[in-house]
Short mmCIF file of C-alpha atoms in Angstrom, two decimals:
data_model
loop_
_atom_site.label_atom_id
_atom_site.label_comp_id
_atom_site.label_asym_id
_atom_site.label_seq_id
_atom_site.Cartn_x
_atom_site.Cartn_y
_atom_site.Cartn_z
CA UNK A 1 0.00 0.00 0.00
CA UNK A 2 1.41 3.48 -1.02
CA UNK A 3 1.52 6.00 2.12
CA UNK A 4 -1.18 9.09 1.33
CA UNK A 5 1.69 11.93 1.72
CA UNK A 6 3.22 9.97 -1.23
CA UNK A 7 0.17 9.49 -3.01
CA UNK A 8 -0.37 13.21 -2.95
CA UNK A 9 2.89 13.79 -4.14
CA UNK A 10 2.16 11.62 -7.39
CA UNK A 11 -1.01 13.30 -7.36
CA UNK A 12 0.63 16.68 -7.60
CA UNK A 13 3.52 16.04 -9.78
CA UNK A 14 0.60 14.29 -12.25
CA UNK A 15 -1.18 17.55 -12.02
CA UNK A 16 2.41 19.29 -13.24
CA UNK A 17 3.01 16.73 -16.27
CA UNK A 18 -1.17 16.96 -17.84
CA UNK A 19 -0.23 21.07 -17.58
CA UNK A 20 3.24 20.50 -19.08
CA UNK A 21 1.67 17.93 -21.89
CA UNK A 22 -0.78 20.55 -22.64
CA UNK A 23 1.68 23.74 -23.06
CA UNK A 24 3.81 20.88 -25.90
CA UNK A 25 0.48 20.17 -27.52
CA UNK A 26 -0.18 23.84 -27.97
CA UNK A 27 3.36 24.49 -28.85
CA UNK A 28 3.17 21.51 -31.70
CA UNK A 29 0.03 22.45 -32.89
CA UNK A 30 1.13 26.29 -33.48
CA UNK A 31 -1.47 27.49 -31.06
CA UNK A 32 1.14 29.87 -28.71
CA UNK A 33 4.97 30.75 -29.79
CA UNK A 34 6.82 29.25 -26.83
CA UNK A 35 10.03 27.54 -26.29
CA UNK A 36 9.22 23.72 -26.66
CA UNK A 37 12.49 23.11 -24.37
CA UNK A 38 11.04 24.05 -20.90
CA UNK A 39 7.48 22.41 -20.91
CA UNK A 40 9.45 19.12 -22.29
CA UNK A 41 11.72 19.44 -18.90
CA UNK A 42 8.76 19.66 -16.53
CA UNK A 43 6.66 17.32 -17.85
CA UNK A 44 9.59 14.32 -18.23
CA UNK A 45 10.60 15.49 -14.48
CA UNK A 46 6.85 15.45 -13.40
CA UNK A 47 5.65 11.97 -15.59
CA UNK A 48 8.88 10.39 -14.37
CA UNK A 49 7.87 11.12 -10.68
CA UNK A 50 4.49 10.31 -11.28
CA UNK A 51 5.29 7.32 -12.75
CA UNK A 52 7.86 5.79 -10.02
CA UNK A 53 6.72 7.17 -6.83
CA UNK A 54 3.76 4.45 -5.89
CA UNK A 55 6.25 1.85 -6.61
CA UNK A 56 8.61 3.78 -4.38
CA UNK A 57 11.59 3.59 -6.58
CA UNK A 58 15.19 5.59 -5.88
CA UNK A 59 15.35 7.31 -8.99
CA UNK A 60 11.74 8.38 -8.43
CA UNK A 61 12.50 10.41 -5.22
CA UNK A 62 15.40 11.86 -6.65
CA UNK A 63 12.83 13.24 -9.35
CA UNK A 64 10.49 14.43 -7.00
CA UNK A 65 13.04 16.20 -4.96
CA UNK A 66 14.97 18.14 -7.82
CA UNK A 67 11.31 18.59 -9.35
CA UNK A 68 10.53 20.23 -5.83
CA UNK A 69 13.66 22.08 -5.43
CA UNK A 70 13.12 23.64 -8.76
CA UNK A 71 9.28 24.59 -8.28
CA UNK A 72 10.72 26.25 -4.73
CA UNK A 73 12.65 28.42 -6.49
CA UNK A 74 10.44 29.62 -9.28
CA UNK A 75 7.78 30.12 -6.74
CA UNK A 76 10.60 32.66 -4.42
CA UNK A 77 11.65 34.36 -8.10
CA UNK A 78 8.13 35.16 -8.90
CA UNK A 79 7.92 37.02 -5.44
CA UNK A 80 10.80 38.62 -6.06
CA UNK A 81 9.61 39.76 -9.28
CA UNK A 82 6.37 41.09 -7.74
CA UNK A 83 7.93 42.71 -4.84
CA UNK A 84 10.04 44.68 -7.30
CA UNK A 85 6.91 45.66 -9.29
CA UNK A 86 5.50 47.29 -5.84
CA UNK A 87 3.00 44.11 -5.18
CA UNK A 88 3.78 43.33 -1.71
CA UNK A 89 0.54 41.06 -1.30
CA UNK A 90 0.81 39.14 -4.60
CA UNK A 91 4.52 38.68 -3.28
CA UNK A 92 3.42 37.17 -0.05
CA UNK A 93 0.86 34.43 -1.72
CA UNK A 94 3.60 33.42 -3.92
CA UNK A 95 5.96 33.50 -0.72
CA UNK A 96 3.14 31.44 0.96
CA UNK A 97 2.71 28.86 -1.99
CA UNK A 98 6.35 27.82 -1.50
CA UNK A 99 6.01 26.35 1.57
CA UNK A 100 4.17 23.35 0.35
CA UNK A 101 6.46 22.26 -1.75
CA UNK A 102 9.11 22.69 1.44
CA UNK A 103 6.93 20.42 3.57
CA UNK A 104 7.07 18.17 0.93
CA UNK A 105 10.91 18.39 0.56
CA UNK A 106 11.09 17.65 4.18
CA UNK A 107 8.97 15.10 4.30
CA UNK A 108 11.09 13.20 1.47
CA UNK A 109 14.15 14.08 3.31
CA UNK A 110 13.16 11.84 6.65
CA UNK A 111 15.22 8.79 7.39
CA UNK A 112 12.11 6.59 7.08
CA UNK A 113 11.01 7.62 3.82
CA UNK A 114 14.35 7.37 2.82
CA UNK A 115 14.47 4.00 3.90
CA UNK A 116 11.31 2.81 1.70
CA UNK A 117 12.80 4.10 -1.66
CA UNK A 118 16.20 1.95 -1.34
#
């Protein structure tokens, strides 16, 4: 049975690769002048980590926590883009947004969890 923090992890990172998918359908199809390069990043990060995390493999967590690292710091650039515009609030919801994907960085980074990806 796959613990529920993990099986909101999947849920979330499965969440990340549909929205990634979608941006390289648009991009393919013509329908918005993007980079292809970045959605392709995100959604092989997120579809990898959706894909190994209920059968708790290594490479799996190591996905999930550079995909969660990564989303961290886009989330704290964003507020520091918006605190430079002179939107202090906006800032602070971004700020506040961050700290899930902390939790979840912590909670990856106990000895326990550890010990069910080896």
């Amino acid at each position: 049975m796959v613990p529920w923090p993990i099986a909101l992890l999947t849920l979330l990172f499965g969440v990340i690769a549909t929205l990634s998918l979608a941006t390289v359908i648009k991009v393919a199809t013509g329908l918005t002048t993007r980079p292809l390069v970045w959605p392709l990043l995100w959604f092989a990060m997120s579809a990898g980590a959706t894909a190994g995390l209920p059968f708790l493999k290594p490479w799996a967590r190591t996905l999930a926590v550079t995909g969660l690292v990564a989303m961290t710091v886009v989330a704290l650039s964003v507020a520091g883009l918006l605190i430079l515009q002179g939107r202090p609030v906006a800032a602070l919801v971004s700020t506040s947004g961050s700290v899930v994907y902390l939790i979840a960085l912590r909670y990856l980074g106990r000895a326990q969890v550890k010990a069910w990806f080896v």
